[in-house]
Amino acid sequence: MTESQTYSTPEGTPYIPIQTKSAEQIYLTSLFKSDAQNMTNLMSTESVALALISPPWPYTIANAEWWINNSLSGKGDLPICAIRAGNPGPEGKYIGGLGVIPQDPTGFYHLPGRKPEGWEGEPGSRNVEIGYSLLPEYQGRGIMRPAVRAAVAWARRECGVQDAIIVVAEGNEKSRAVVEGMEEFVKMEGSKWETWPESKGGMRRECWSWVWKA
């Protein structure tokens, strides 16, 4: 098994096995409709949700269902965007997200042969932003760094992605530790300020970026 090598379930769903310290086999997979409850559990974990600017708070199962349907329709992250334990199919447990998010305005159309309806131009930036979250009980098992490496390698190989960027906000020490522990990423100069929604306190937080240099 080589890093980021893609396999398929009997139903034809792609997945990537990840080598970690976990006793359970960990996979990168697509989302399944049955992930809604576990996704809600993850994004209802205060320490996870309040560190992220975009997900709604409080987070409901309707939010999870919307996100999953959006992803499955091709209007969300690139398709391998779930971290799963035990089995690469819907029988496996959704334990986290690893979003590979296109940054260009044509968005979500990096896969070969996919373009927005009626659009005739060339794709814009092939850059993606990487976002990740993991259930607290699975943290500390050496999962996230190999998962990020595999996701970036897959996205560059299969989807024509150029640069991958990770943005971390002030105070998000666990997320920062992940990217700072990966020699493939280099910190970019400067920072930017983002305002969190009122439901999450409305504070302005300084954010730093790292870019894949491998």
PDB file of C-alpha atoms in Angstrom:
ATOM      1  CA  MET A   1       0.000   0.000   0.000  1.00  0.00           C
ATOM      2  CA  THR A   2       1.511   3.332  -1.066  1.00  0.00           C
ATOM      3  CA  GLU A   3       0.544   6.670   0.424  1.00  0.00           C
ATOM      4  CA  SER A   4      -2.582   8.126  -1.220  1.00  0.00           C
ATOM      5  CA  GLN A   5      -3.175   5.021  -3.378  1.00  0.00           C
ATOM      6  CA  THR A   6      -6.862   4.980  -4.228  1.00  0.00           C
ATOM      7  CA  TYR A   7      -9.030   1.859  -4.040  1.00  0.00           C
ATOM      8  CA  SER A   8     -12.715   1.268  -4.643  1.00  0.00           C
ATOM      9  CA  THR A   9     -15.398  -0.467  -2.615  1.00  0.00           C
ATOM     10  CA  PRO A  10     -17.526  -3.147  -4.347  1.00  0.00           C
ATOM     11  CA  GLU A  11     -20.062  -0.351  -4.960  1.00  0.00           C
ATOM     12  CA  GLY A  12     -17.418   1.706  -6.770  1.00  0.00           C
ATOM     13  CA  THR A  13     -16.856   4.325  -4.065  1.00  0.00           C
ATOM     14  CA  PRO A  14     -13.221   5.534  -3.895  1.00  0.00           C
ATOM     15  CA  TYR A  15     -11.223   5.395  -0.686  1.00  0.00           C
ATOM     16  CA  ILE A  16      -7.643   5.714   0.567  1.00  0.00           C
ATOM     17  CA  PRO A  17      -6.350   3.606   3.499  1.00  0.00           C
ATOM     18  CA  ILE A  18      -4.322   5.676   5.988  1.00  0.00           C
ATOM     19  CA  GLN A  19      -1.542   4.296   8.161  1.00  0.00           C
ATOM     20  CA  THR A  20      -1.942   5.664  11.703  1.00  0.00           C
ATOM     21  CA  LYS A  21      -1.360   4.664  15.335  1.00  0.00           C
ATOM     22  CA  SER A  22      -5.046   3.814  15.749  1.00  0.00           C
ATOM     23  CA  ALA A  23      -6.020   0.211  16.482  1.00  0.00           C
ATOM     24  CA  GLU A  24      -8.820   0.670  13.944  1.00  0.00           C
ATOM     25  CA  GLN A  25      -8.048   0.976  10.241  1.00  0.00           C
ATOM     26  CA  ILE A  26      -8.604   4.575   9.134  1.00  0.00           C
ATOM     27  CA  TYR A  27      -9.717   5.637   5.655  1.00  0.00           C
ATOM     28  CA  LEU A  28     -10.302   8.759   3.604  1.00  0.00           C
ATOM     29  CA  THR A  29     -13.601   8.339   1.791  1.00  0.00           C
ATOM     30  CA  SER A  30     -16.493  10.239   0.294  1.00  0.00           C
ATOM     31  CA  LEU A  31     -19.458  11.203   2.422  1.00  0.00           C
ATOM     32  CA  PHE A  32     -22.566   9.024   2.767  1.00  0.00           C
ATOM     33  CA  LYS A  33     -26.071  10.091   3.681  1.00  0.00           C
ATOM     34  CA  SER A  34     -25.817   7.879   6.761  1.00  0.00           C
ATOM     35  CA  ASP A  35     -23.026  10.141   8.112  1.00  0.00           C
ATOM     36  CA  ALA A  36     -25.455  12.872   9.154  1.00  0.00           C
ATOM     37  CA  GLN A  37     -25.758  11.909  12.830  1.00  0.00           C
ATOM     38  CA  ASN A  38     -22.036  11.391  13.392  1.00  0.00           C
ATOM     39  CA  MET A  39     -21.274  14.642  11.579  1.00  0.00           C
ATOM     40  CA  THR A  40     -23.767  16.391  13.855  1.00  0.00           C
ATOM     41  CA  ASN A  41     -22.056  14.851  16.890  1.00  0.00           C
ATOM     42  CA  LEU A  42     -18.684  16.140  15.699  1.00  0.00           C
ATOM     43  CA  MET A  43     -19.838  19.640  14.853  1.00  0.00           C
ATOM     44  CA  SER A  44     -21.815  19.887  18.085  1.00  0.00           C
ATOM     45  CA  THR A  45     -18.567  19.442  20.021  1.00  0.00           C
ATOM     46  CA  GLU A  46     -17.903  22.967  21.266  1.00  0.00           C
ATOM     47  CA  SER A  47     -14.110  22.761  21.136  1.00  0.00           C
ATOM     48  CA  VAL A  48     -14.315  21.716  17.477  1.00  0.00           C
ATOM     49  CA  ALA A  49     -17.120  23.920  16.203  1.00  0.00           C
ATOM     50  CA  LEU A  50     -16.078  27.214  17.815  1.00  0.00           C
ATOM     51  CA  ALA A  51     -12.582  26.911  16.357  1.00  0.00           C
ATOM     52  CA  LEU A  52     -14.061  26.999  12.828  1.00  0.00           C
ATOM     53  CA  ILE A  53     -15.567  30.095  11.246  1.00  0.00           C
ATOM     54  CA  SER A  54     -17.978  28.575   8.716  1.00  0.00           C
ATOM     55  CA  PRO A  55     -20.101  25.796  10.269  1.00  0.00           C
ATOM     56  CA  PRO A  56     -23.337  27.011  11.888  1.00  0.00           C
ATOM     57  CA  TRP A  57     -23.682  27.086  15.663  1.00  0.00           C
ATOM     58  CA  PRO A  58     -25.668  25.452  17.159  1.00  0.00           C
ATOM     59  CA  TYR A  59     -25.228  22.670  14.612  1.00  0.00           C
ATOM     60  CA  THR A  60     -28.220  20.494  13.737  1.00  0.00           C
ATOM     61  CA  ILE A  61     -28.760  17.309  11.794  1.00  0.00           C
ATOM     62  CA  ALA A  62     -30.463  19.420   9.109  1.00  0.00           C
ATOM     63  CA  ASN A  63     -27.163  21.298   8.685  1.00  0.00           C
ATOM     64  CA  ALA A  64     -25.325  17.980   8.306  1.00  0.00           C
ATOM     65  CA  GLU A  65     -27.829  16.664   5.786  1.00  0.00           C
ATOM     66  CA  TRP A  66     -27.544  19.856   3.725  1.00  0.00           C
ATOM     67  CA  TRP A  67     -23.745  19.650   3.715  1.00  0.00           C
ATOM     68  CA  ILE A  68     -23.721  15.973   2.732  1.00  0.00           C
ATOM     69  CA  ASN A  69     -26.231  16.513  -0.080  1.00  0.00           C
ATOM     70  CA  ASN A  70     -24.216  19.509  -1.294  1.00  0.00           C
ATOM     71  CA  SER A  71     -21.058  17.409  -1.377  1.00  0.00           C
ATOM     72  CA  LEU A  72     -22.691  14.478  -3.118  1.00  0.00           C
ATOM     73  CA  SER A  73     -24.104  16.821  -5.787  1.00  0.00           C
ATOM     74  CA  GLY A  74     -20.584  18.013  -6.671  1.00  0.00           C
ATOM     75  CA  LYS A  75     -21.099  21.504  -5.216  1.00  0.00           C
ATOM     76  CA  GLY A  76     -18.974  21.030  -2.113  1.00  0.00           C
ATOM     77  CA  ASP A  77     -15.482  19.814  -1.312  1.00  0.00           C
ATOM     78  CA  LEU A  78     -13.629  17.525  -3.670  1.00  0.00           C
ATOM     79  CA  PRO A  79     -15.125  14.074  -3.177  1.00  0.00           C
ATOM     80  CA  ILE A  80     -12.682  12.353  -0.799  1.00  0.00           C
ATOM     81  CA  CYS A  81     -13.450  14.476   2.261  1.00  0.00           C
ATOM     82  CA  ALA A  82     -14.435  12.179   5.142  1.00  0.00           C
ATOM     83  CA  ILE A  83     -12.266  10.399   7.708  1.00  0.00           C
ATOM     84  CA  ARG A  84     -13.741   7.002   8.537  1.00  0.00           C
ATOM     85  CA  ALA A  85     -12.862   4.221  10.976  1.00  0.00           C
ATOM     86  CA  GLY A  86     -13.277   0.484  10.547  1.00  0.00           C
ATOM     87  CA  ASN A  87     -14.678   0.245   7.026  1.00  0.00           C
ATOM     88  CA  PRO A  88     -14.417   2.464   3.918  1.00  0.00           C
ATOM     89  CA  GLY A  89     -18.113   2.092   3.132  1.00  0.00           C
ATOM     90  CA  PRO A  90     -21.185   3.457   4.913  1.00  0.00           C
ATOM     91  CA  GLU A  91     -20.749   0.736   7.561  1.00  0.00           C
ATOM     92  CA  GLY A  92     -17.629   2.567   8.768  1.00  0.00           C
ATOM     93  CA  LYS A  93     -17.866   5.297  11.396  1.00  0.00           C
ATOM     94  CA  TYR A  94     -17.534   8.918  10.297  1.00  0.00           C
ATOM     95  CA  ILE A  95     -14.994  10.353  12.751  1.00  0.00           C
ATOM     96  CA  GLY A  96     -13.921  13.564  11.074  1.00  0.00           C
ATOM     97  CA  GLY A  97     -13.810  15.774   8.042  1.00  0.00           C
ATOM     98  CA  LEU A  98     -10.899  16.649   5.781  1.00  0.00           C
ATOM     99  CA  GLY A  99     -12.245  19.200   3.349  1.00  0.00           C
ATOM    100  CA  VAL A 100     -10.367  19.847   0.111  1.00  0.00           C
ATOM    101  CA  ILE A 101     -12.006  23.116  -0.860  1.00  0.00           C
ATOM    102  CA  PRO A 102     -11.440  24.786  -4.278  1.00  0.00           C
ATOM    103  CA  GLN A 103     -10.612  28.490  -3.990  1.00  0.00           C
ATOM    104  CA  ASP A 104     -11.380  29.696  -7.513  1.00  0.00           C
ATOM    105  CA  PRO A 105     -14.756  31.233  -8.443  1.00  0.00           C
ATOM    106  CA  THR A 106     -15.589  28.368 -10.823  1.00  0.00           C
ATOM    107  CA  GLY A 107     -15.257  26.209  -7.681  1.00  0.00           C
ATOM    108  CA  PHE A 108     -15.935  22.534  -7.252  1.00  0.00           C
ATOM    109  CA  TYR A 109     -15.173  21.606 -10.857  1.00  0.00           C
ATOM    110  CA  HIS A 110     -11.578  20.422 -10.661  1.00  0.00           C
ATOM    111  CA  LEU A 111     -12.392  16.816 -11.506  1.00  0.00           C
ATOM    112  CA  PRO A 112     -11.709  15.864 -15.129  1.00  0.00           C
ATOM    113  CA  GLY A 113     -14.607  16.647 -17.431  1.00  0.00           C
ATOM    114  CA  ARG A 114     -16.592  18.705 -14.917  1.00  0.00           C
ATOM    115  CA  LYS A 115     -17.549  22.317 -15.638  1.00  0.00           C
ATOM    116  CA  PRO A 116     -20.377  24.573 -14.474  1.00  0.00           C
ATOM    117  CA  GLU A 117     -23.424  24.362 -16.718  1.00  0.00           C
ATOM    118  CA  GLY A 118     -23.143  26.858 -19.567  1.00  0.00           C
ATOM    119  CA  TRP A 119     -19.558  27.811 -18.707  1.00  0.00           C
ATOM    120  CA  GLU A 120     -17.071  27.913 -21.592  1.00  0.00           C
ATOM    121  CA  GLY A 121     -13.931  29.391 -20.034  1.00  0.00           C
ATOM    122  CA  GLU A 122     -10.835  27.813 -18.622  1.00  0.00           C
ATOM    123  CA  PRO A 123     -10.650  26.979 -14.919  1.00  0.00           C
ATOM    124  CA  GLY A 124      -9.212  29.632 -12.637  1.00  0.00           C
ATOM    125  CA  SER A 125      -6.861  28.924  -9.783  1.00  0.00           C
ATOM    126  CA  ARG A 126      -6.268  25.243  -9.094  1.00  0.00           C
ATOM    127  CA  ASN A 127      -5.549  26.017  -5.457  1.00  0.00           C
ATOM    128  CA  VAL A 128      -7.430  24.392  -2.605  1.00  0.00           C
ATOM    129  CA  GLU A 129      -7.796  25.143   1.082  1.00  0.00           C
ATOM    130  CA  ILE A 130      -7.501  22.199   3.465  1.00  0.00           C
ATOM    131  CA  GLY A 131      -9.751  22.139   6.516  1.00  0.00           C
ATOM    132  CA  TYR A 132      -9.895  19.367   9.088  1.00  0.00           C
ATOM    133  CA  SER A 133     -11.729  18.276  12.226  1.00  0.00           C
ATOM    134  CA  LEU A 134     -11.733  15.091  14.279  1.00  0.00           C
ATOM    135  CA  LEU A 135     -13.812  13.674  17.105  1.00  0.00           C
ATOM    136  CA  PRO A 136     -11.960  14.275  20.401  1.00  0.00           C
ATOM    137  CA  GLU A 137     -11.806  10.556  21.227  1.00  0.00           C
ATOM    138  CA  TYR A 138      -9.806   9.957  18.017  1.00  0.00           C
ATOM    139  CA  GLN A 139      -7.345  12.785  18.565  1.00  0.00           C
ATOM    140  CA  GLY A 140      -3.825  11.834  19.581  1.00  0.00           C
ATOM    141  CA  ARG A 141      -3.767   8.699  17.414  1.00  0.00           C
ATOM    142  CA  GLY A 142      -1.574  10.093  14.650  1.00  0.00           C
ATOM    143  CA  ILE A 143      -4.456  10.335  12.189  1.00  0.00           C
ATOM    144  CA  MET A 144      -4.520  13.868  10.834  1.00  0.00           C
ATOM    145  CA  ARG A 145      -1.040  14.365   9.422  1.00  0.00           C
ATOM    146  CA  PRO A 146      -0.991  11.227   7.220  1.00  0.00           C
ATOM    147  CA  ALA A 147      -4.578  11.983   6.227  1.00  0.00           C
ATOM    148  CA  VAL A 148      -3.644  15.492   5.070  1.00  0.00           C
ATOM    149  CA  ARG A 149      -0.617  14.179   3.180  1.00  0.00           C
ATOM    150  CA  ALA A 150      -2.711  11.550   1.418  1.00  0.00           C
ATOM    151  CA  ALA A 151      -5.509  14.002   0.584  1.00  0.00           C
ATOM    152  CA  VAL A 152      -3.126  16.544  -0.942  1.00  0.00           C
ATOM    153  CA  ALA A 153      -1.256  13.899  -2.955  1.00  0.00           C
ATOM    154  CA  TRP A 154      -4.557  12.524  -4.252  1.00  0.00           C
ATOM    155  CA  ALA A 155      -5.918  15.987  -5.122  1.00  0.00           C
ATOM    156  CA  ARG A 156      -2.764  16.932  -7.006  1.00  0.00           C
ATOM    157  CA  ARG A 157      -2.653  13.632  -8.879  1.00  0.00           C
ATOM    158  CA  GLU A 158      -6.338  13.055  -9.623  1.00  0.00           C
ATOM    159  CA  CYS A 159      -7.813  16.568  -9.719  1.00  0.00           C
ATOM    160  CA  GLY A 160      -5.073  18.771 -11.115  1.00  0.00           C
ATOM    161  CA  VAL A 161      -4.695  20.743  -7.893  1.00  0.00           C
ATOM    162  CA  GLN A 162      -1.677  23.047  -7.688  1.00  0.00           C
ATOM    163  CA  ASP A 163      -1.164  24.585  -4.252  1.00  0.00           C
ATOM    164  CA  ALA A 164      -2.813  23.438  -1.033  1.00  0.00           C
ATOM    165  CA  ILE A 165      -3.235  25.978   1.761  1.00  0.00           C
ATOM    166  CA  ILE A 166      -4.080  25.520   5.438  1.00  0.00           C
ATOM    167  CA  VAL A 167      -5.392  28.519   7.406  1.00  0.00           C
ATOM    168  CA  VAL A 168      -5.328  28.395  11.212  1.00  0.00           C
ATOM    169  CA  ALA A 169      -6.871  30.934  13.576  1.00  0.00           C
ATOM    170  CA  GLU A 170      -5.349  32.332  16.728  1.00  0.00           C
ATOM    171  CA  GLY A 171      -5.973  29.997  19.656  1.00  0.00           C
ATOM    172  CA  ASN A 172      -6.528  26.873  17.555  1.00  0.00           C
ATOM    173  CA  GLU A 173      -3.433  25.197  18.937  1.00  0.00           C
ATOM    174  CA  LYS A 174      -4.311  21.622  17.955  1.00  0.00           C
ATOM    175  CA  SER A 175      -4.847  22.540  14.320  1.00  0.00           C
ATOM    176  CA  ARG A 176      -1.667  24.591  14.314  1.00  0.00           C
ATOM    177  CA  ALA A 177       0.304  21.688  15.783  1.00  0.00           C
ATOM    178  CA  VAL A 178      -0.842  19.474  12.906  1.00  0.00           C
ATOM    179  CA  VAL A 179       0.463  21.747  10.151  1.00  0.00           C
ATOM    180  CA  GLU A 180       3.588  22.841  12.019  1.00  0.00           C
ATOM    181  CA  GLY A 181       4.531  19.179  12.384  1.00  0.00           C
ATOM    182  CA  MET A 182       4.501  18.652   8.603  1.00  0.00           C
ATOM    183  CA  GLU A 183       7.663  19.585   6.731  1.00  0.00           C
ATOM    184  CA  GLU A 184       5.678  19.638   3.476  1.00  0.00           C
ATOM    185  CA  PHE A 185       4.062  22.949   4.499  1.00  0.00           C
ATOM    186  CA  VAL A 186       5.790  26.317   4.832  1.00  0.00           C
ATOM    187  CA  LYS A 187       4.307  29.270   6.688  1.00  0.00           C
ATOM    188  CA  MET A 188       3.420  32.259   4.522  1.00  0.00           C
ATOM    189  CA  GLU A 189       4.441  35.783   5.474  1.00  0.00           C
ATOM    190  CA  GLY A 190       1.892  38.015   7.141  1.00  0.00           C
ATOM    191  CA  SER A 191      -1.542  37.234   8.526  1.00  0.00           C
ATOM    192  CA  LYS A 192      -5.169  38.191   8.020  1.00  0.00           C
ATOM    193  CA  TRP A 193      -8.006  38.980  10.407  1.00  0.00           C
ATOM    194  CA  GLU A 194     -11.389  37.265  10.252  1.00  0.00           C
ATOM    195  CA  THR A 195     -14.545  38.038  12.219  1.00  0.00           C
ATOM    196  CA  TRP A 196     -16.354  35.040  13.684  1.00  0.00           C
ATOM    197  CA  PRO A 197     -20.184  35.076  13.504  1.00  0.00           C
ATOM    198  CA  GLU A 198     -22.146  36.481  16.438  1.00  0.00           C
ATOM    199  CA  SER A 199     -23.376  32.967  17.285  1.00  0.00           C
ATOM    200  CA  LYS A 200     -19.725  32.077  17.978  1.00  0.00           C
ATOM    201  CA  GLY A 201     -18.867  35.203  19.934  1.00  0.00           C
ATOM    202  CA  GLY A 202     -18.307  37.684  17.123  1.00  0.00           C
ATOM    203  CA  MET A 203     -14.615  38.132  17.919  1.00  0.00           C
ATOM    204  CA  ARG A 204     -11.927  39.093  15.420  1.00  0.00           C
ATOM    205  CA  ARG A 205      -9.150  36.533  15.235  1.00  0.00           C
ATOM    206  CA  GLU A 206      -5.785  36.656  13.565  1.00  0.00           C
ATOM    207  CA  CYS A 207      -5.232  33.851  11.053  1.00  0.00           C
ATOM    208  CA  TRP A 208      -2.027  32.458   9.563  1.00  0.00           C
ATOM    209  CA  SER A 209      -1.569  30.415   6.392  1.00  0.00           C
ATOM    210  CA  TRP A 210       0.707  27.551   5.391  1.00  0.00           C
ATOM    211  CA  VAL A 211       1.217  26.411   1.787  1.00  0.00           C
ATOM    212  CA  TRP A 212       2.264  22.974   0.513  1.00  0.00           C
ATOM    213  CA  LYS A 213       5.808  23.233  -0.808  1.00  0.00           C
ATOM    214  CA  ALA A 214       6.493  19.593  -1.746  1.00  0.00           C
TER     215      ALA A 214
END
